[in-house]
mmCIF file of C-alpha atoms in Angstrom:
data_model
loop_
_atom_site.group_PDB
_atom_site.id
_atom_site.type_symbol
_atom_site.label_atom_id
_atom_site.label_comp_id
_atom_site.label_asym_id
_atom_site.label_seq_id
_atom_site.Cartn_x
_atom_site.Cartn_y
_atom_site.Cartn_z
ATOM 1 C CA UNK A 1 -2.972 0.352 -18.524
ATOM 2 C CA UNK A 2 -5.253 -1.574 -15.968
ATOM 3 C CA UNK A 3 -6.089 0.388 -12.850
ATOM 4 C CA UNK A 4 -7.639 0.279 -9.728
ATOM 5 C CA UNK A 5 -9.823 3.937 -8.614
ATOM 6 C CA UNK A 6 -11.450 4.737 -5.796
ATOM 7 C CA UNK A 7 -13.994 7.007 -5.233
ATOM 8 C CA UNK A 8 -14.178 9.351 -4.136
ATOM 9 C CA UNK A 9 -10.872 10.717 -2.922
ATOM 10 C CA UNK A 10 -11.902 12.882 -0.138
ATOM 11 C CA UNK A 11 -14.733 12.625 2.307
ATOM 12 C CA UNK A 12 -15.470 14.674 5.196
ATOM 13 C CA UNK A 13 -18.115 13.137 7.263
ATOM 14 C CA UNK A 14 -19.776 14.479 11.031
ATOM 15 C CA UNK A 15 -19.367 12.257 13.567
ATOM 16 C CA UNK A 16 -22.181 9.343 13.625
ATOM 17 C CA UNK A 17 -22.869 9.916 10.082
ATOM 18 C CA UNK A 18 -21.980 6.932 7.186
ATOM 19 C CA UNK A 19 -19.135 6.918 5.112
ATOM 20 C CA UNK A 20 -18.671 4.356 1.572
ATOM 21 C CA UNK A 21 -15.544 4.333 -0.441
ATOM 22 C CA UNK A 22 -15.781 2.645 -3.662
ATOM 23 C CA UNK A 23 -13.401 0.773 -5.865
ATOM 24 C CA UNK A 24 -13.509 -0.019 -9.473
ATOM 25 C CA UNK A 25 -11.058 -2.075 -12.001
ATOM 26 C CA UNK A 26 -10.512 -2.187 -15.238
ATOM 27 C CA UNK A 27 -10.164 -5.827 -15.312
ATOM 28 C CA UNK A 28 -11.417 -9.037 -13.060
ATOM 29 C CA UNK A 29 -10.011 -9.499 -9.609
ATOM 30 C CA UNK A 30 -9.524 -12.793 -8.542
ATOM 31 C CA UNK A 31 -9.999 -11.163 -5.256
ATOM 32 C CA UNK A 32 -9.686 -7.486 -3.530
ATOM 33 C CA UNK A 33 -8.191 -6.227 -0.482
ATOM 34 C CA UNK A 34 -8.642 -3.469 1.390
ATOM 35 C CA UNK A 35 -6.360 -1.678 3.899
ATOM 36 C CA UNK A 36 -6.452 1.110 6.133
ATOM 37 C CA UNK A 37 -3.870 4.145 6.816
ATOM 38 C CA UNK A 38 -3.862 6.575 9.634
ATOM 39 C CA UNK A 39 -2.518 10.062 9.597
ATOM 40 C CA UNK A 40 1.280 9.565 9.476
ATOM 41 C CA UNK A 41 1.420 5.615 10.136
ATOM 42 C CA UNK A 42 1.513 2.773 7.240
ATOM 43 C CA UNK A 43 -1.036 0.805 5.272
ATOM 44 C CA UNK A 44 -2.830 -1.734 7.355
ATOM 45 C CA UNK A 45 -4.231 -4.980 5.878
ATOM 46 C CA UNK A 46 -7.798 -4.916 7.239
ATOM 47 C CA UNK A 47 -9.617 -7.735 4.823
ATOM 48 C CA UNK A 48 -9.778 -9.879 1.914
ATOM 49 C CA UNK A 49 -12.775 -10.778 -0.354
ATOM 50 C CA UNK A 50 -12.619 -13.627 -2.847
ATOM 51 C CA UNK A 51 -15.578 -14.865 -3.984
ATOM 52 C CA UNK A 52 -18.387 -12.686 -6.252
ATOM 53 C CA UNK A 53 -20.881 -11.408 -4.334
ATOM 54 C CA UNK A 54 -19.215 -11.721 -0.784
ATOM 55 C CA UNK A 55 -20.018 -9.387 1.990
ATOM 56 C CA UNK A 56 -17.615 -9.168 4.979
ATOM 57 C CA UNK A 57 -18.498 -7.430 8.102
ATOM 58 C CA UNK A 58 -16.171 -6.583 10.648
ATOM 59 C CA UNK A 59 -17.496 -4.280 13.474
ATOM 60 C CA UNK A 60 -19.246 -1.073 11.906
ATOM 61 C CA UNK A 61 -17.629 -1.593 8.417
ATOM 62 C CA UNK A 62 -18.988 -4.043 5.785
ATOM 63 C CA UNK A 63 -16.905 -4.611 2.713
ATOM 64 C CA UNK A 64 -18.529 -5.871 -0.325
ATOM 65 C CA UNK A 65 -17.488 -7.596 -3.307
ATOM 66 C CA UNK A 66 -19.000 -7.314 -6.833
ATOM 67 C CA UNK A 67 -21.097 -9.842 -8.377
ATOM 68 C CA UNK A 68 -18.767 -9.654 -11.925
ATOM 69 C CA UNK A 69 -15.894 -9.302 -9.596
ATOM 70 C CA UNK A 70 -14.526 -5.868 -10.568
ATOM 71 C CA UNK A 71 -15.909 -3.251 -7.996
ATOM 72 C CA UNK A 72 -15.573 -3.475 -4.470
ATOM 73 C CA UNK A 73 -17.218 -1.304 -1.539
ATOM 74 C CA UNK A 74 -16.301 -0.419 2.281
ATOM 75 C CA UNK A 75 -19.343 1.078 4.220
ATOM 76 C CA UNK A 76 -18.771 2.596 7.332
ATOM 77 C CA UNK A 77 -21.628 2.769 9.533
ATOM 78 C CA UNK A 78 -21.593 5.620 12.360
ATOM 79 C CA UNK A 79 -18.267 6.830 12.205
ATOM 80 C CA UNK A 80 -16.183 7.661 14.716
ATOM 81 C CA UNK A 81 -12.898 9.676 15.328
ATOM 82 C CA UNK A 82 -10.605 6.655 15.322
ATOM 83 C CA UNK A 83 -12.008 5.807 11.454
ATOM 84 C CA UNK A 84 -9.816 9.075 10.295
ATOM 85 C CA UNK A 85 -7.546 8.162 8.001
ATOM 86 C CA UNK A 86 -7.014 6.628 3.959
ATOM 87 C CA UNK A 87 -8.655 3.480 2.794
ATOM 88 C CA UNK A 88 -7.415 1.431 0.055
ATOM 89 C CA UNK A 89 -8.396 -0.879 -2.026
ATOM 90 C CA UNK A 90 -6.378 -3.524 -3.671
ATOM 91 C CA UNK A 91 -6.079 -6.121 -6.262
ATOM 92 C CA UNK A 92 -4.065 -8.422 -8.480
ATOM 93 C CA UNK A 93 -3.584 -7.035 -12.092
ATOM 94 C CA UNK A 94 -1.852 -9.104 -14.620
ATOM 95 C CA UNK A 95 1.401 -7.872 -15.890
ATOM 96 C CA UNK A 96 3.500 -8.500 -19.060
ATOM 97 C CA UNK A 97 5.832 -11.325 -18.478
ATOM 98 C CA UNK A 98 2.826 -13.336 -16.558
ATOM 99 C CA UNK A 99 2.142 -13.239 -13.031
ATOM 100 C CA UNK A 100 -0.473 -11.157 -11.347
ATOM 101 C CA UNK A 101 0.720 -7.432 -9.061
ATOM 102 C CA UNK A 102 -1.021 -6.499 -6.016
ATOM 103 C CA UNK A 103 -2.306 -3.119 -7.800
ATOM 104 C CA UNK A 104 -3.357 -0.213 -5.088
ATOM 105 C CA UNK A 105 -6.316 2.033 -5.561
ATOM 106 C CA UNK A 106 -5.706 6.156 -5.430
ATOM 107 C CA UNK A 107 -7.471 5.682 -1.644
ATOM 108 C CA UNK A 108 -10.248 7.850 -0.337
ATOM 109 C CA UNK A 109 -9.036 10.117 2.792
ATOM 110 C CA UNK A 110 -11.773 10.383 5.132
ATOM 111 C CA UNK A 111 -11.995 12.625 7.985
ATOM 112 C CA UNK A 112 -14.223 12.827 10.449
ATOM 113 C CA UNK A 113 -15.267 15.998 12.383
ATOM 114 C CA UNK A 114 -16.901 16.079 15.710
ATOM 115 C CA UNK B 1 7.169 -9.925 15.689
ATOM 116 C CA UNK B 2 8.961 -7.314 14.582
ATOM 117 C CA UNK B 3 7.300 -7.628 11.137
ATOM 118 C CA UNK B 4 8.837 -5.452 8.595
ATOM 119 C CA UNK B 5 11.773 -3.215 10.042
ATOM 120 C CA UNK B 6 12.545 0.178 7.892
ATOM 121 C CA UNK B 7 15.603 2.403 9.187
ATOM 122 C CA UNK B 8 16.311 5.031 9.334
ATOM 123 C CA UNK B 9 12.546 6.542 10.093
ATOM 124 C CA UNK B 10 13.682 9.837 9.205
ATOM 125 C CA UNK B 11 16.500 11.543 6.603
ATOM 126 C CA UNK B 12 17.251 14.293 5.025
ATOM 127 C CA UNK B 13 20.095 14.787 2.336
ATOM 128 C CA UNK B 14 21.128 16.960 0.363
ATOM 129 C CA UNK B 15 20.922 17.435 -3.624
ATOM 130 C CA UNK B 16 23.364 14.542 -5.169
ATOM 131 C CA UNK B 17 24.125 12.585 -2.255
ATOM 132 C CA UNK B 18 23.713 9.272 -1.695
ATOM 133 C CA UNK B 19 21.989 7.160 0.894
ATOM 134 C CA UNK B 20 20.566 3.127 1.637
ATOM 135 C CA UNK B 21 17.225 2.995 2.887
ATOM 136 C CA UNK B 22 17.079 -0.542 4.686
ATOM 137 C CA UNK B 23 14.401 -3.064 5.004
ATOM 138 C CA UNK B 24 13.991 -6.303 6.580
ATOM 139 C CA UNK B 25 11.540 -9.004 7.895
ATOM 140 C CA UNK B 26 11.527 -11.734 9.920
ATOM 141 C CA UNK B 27 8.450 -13.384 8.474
ATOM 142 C CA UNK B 28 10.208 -15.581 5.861
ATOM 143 C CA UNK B 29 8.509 -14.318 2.954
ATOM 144 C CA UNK B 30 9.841 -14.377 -0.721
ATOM 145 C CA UNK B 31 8.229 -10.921 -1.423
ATOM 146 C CA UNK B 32 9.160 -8.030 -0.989
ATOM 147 C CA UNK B 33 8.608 -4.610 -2.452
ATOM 148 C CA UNK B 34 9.324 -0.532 -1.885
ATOM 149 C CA UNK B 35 6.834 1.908 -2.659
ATOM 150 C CA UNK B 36 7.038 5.152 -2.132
ATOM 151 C CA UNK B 37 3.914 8.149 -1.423
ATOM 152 C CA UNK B 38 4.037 11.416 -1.779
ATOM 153 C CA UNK B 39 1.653 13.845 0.519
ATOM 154 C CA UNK B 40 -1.773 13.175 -0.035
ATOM 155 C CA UNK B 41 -1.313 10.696 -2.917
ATOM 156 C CA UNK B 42 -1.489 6.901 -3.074
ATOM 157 C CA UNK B 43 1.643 3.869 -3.137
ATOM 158 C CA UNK B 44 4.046 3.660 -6.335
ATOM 159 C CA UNK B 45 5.646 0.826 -6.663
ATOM 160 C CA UNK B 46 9.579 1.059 -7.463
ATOM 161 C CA UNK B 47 11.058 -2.083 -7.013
ATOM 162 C CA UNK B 48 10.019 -5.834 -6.275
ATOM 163 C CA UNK B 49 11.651 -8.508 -5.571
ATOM 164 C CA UNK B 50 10.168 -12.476 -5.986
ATOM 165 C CA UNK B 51 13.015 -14.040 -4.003
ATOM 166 C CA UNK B 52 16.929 -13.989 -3.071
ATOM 167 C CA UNK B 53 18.577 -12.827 -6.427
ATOM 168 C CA UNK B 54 15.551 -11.930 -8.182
ATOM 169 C CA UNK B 55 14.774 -8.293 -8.503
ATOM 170 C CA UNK B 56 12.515 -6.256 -10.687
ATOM 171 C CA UNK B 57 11.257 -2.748 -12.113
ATOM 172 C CA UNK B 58 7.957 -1.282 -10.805
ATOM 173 C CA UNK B 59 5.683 1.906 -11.761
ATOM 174 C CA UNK B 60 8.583 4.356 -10.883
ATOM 175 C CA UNK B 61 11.999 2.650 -11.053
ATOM 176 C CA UNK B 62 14.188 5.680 -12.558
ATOM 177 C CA UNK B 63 16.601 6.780 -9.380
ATOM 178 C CA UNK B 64 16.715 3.884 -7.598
ATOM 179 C CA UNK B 65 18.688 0.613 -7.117
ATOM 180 C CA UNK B 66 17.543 -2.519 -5.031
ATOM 181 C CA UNK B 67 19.445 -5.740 -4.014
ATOM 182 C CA UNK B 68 18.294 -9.043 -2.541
ATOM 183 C CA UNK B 69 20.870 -10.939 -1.368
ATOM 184 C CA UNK B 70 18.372 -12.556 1.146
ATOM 185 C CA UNK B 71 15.502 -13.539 1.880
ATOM 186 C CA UNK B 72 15.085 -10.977 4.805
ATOM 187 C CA UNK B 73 16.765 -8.071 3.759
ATOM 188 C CA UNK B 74 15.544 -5.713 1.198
ATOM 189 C CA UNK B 75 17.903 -1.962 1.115
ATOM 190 C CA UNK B 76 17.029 0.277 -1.751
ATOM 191 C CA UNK B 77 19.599 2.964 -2.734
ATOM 192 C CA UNK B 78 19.018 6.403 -4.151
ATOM 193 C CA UNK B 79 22.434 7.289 -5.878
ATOM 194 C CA UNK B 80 22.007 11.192 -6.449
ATOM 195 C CA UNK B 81 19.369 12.343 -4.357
ATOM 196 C CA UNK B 82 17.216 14.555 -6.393
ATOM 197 C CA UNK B 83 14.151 16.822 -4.515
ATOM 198 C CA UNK B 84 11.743 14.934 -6.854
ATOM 199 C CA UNK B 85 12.419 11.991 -4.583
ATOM 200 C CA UNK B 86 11.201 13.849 -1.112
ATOM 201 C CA UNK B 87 8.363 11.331 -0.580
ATOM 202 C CA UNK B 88 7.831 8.779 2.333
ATOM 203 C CA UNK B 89 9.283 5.450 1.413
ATOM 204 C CA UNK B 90 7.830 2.328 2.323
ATOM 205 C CA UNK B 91 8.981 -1.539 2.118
ATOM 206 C CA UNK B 92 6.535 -4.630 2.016
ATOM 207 C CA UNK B 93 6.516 -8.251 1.993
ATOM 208 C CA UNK B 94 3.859 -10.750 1.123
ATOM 209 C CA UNK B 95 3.685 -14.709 1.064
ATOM 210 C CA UNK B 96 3.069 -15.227 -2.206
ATOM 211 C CA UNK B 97 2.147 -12.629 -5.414
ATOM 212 C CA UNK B 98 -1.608 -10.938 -5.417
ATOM 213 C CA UNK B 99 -3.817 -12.848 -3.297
ATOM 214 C CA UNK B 100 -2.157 -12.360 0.141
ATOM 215 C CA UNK B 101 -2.237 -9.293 2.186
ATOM 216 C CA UNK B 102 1.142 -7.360 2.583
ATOM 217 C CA UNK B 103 2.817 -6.682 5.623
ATOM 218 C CA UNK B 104 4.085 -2.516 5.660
ATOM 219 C CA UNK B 105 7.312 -1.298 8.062
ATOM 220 C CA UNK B 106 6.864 1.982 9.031
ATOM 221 C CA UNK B 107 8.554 4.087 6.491
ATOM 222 C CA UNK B 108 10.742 6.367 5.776
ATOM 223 C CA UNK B 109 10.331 9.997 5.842
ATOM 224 C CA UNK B 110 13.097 11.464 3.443
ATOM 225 C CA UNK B 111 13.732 14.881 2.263
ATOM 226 C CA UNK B 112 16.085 16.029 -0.289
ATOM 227 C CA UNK B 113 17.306 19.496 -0.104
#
């Protein structure tokens, strides 16, 4: 079936060093979302991209979307201690009976060690 | 805002009992959804629901019931708990289908023993 993965799924990073997650699908997003969970807590909506191309920056991470629209990457630059926790990516996948489901990535878990 | 409410935050039952995980938001949305996550893995969707009345399967359906009589409240009931279904649960809502973000409550940590 059409999927959404991430890679990679774990990343263990030193403090000040830069971190990417990326996102692929099987099929073209009419746009991708990306959300952020700490240890413990709930997914967090953090962005949206919708047109090809688009680069969103907010703060030290810069999300990118891809030019045919079916990859997507978050950059971190510097990390710090509060960027601990599981990134997703997410997208609208067409399902049987028509409509479009907000389909979640397998998220990278990134920790950061001082 | 209170967002999305989940209650209880924490549960744990034993094999073959029953239980109602509740959900609901105060953000007038028509959808809402229950995933659940299992240590160290990503959301599966169970249930979704487009509106008041209108409910439907997800990825992972088998165990579960939902209900929307509402548009705020979402409960989703595990018949006969089974330890398979020791995962943390969590409800969402959204505006509309795929291109807006969703709003998470704060789970529900369950255990079946």
């Amino acid at each position: 079936g059409q999927q959404v993965m991430q890679i990679p799924q774990y990343q263990h990073v030193q403090e000040g060093e830069d971190f990417t997650t990326y996102c692929n699908s099987s099929t073209t997003l009419s746009n991708i979302q990306w959300y952020k969970q700490r240890p413990g807590g709930h997914p967090v909506f953090l962005i949206q991209l919708v047109k090809s191309g688009e680069v969103k920056k907010q703060k030290r991470l810069t999300f990118q979307f891809g030019e045919a629209k079916k990859n997507s990457s978050l950059h971190i630059t510097a990390t710090q201690t509060t960027d601990v926790g599981t990134y997703f990516c997410a997208g609208p996948i067409r399902v049987t009976g028509g409509g479009n489901k907000l389909t979640f990535g397998t998220g990278t878990q990134l920790k950061v060690e001082l | 805002n209170a967002g999305v409410t989940q209650t209880p935050k924490f549960r744990i039952l034993k094999i073959g009992q029953s239980m109602t995980l509740q959900c609901t938001q105060d953000m007038n949305h028509n959808y809402m959804y229950w995933y659940r996550q299992d240590p160290g893995m990503g959301l599966k969707l169970i249930y979704y629901s487009v509106g008041a009345g209108i409910t439907d399967k997800g990825e992972v359906p088998n165990g579960y019931n939902v209900s929307r009589s509402t548009t705020e409240d979402f409960p989703l009931r595990l018949e006969l708990a089974a330890p398979s279904q020791t995962s943390v649960y969590f409800c969402a809502s959204s505006r509309f289908e795929g291109d807006q973000p969703q709003h998470f409550g704060d789970g529900t940590r369950l255990s079946i023993l």
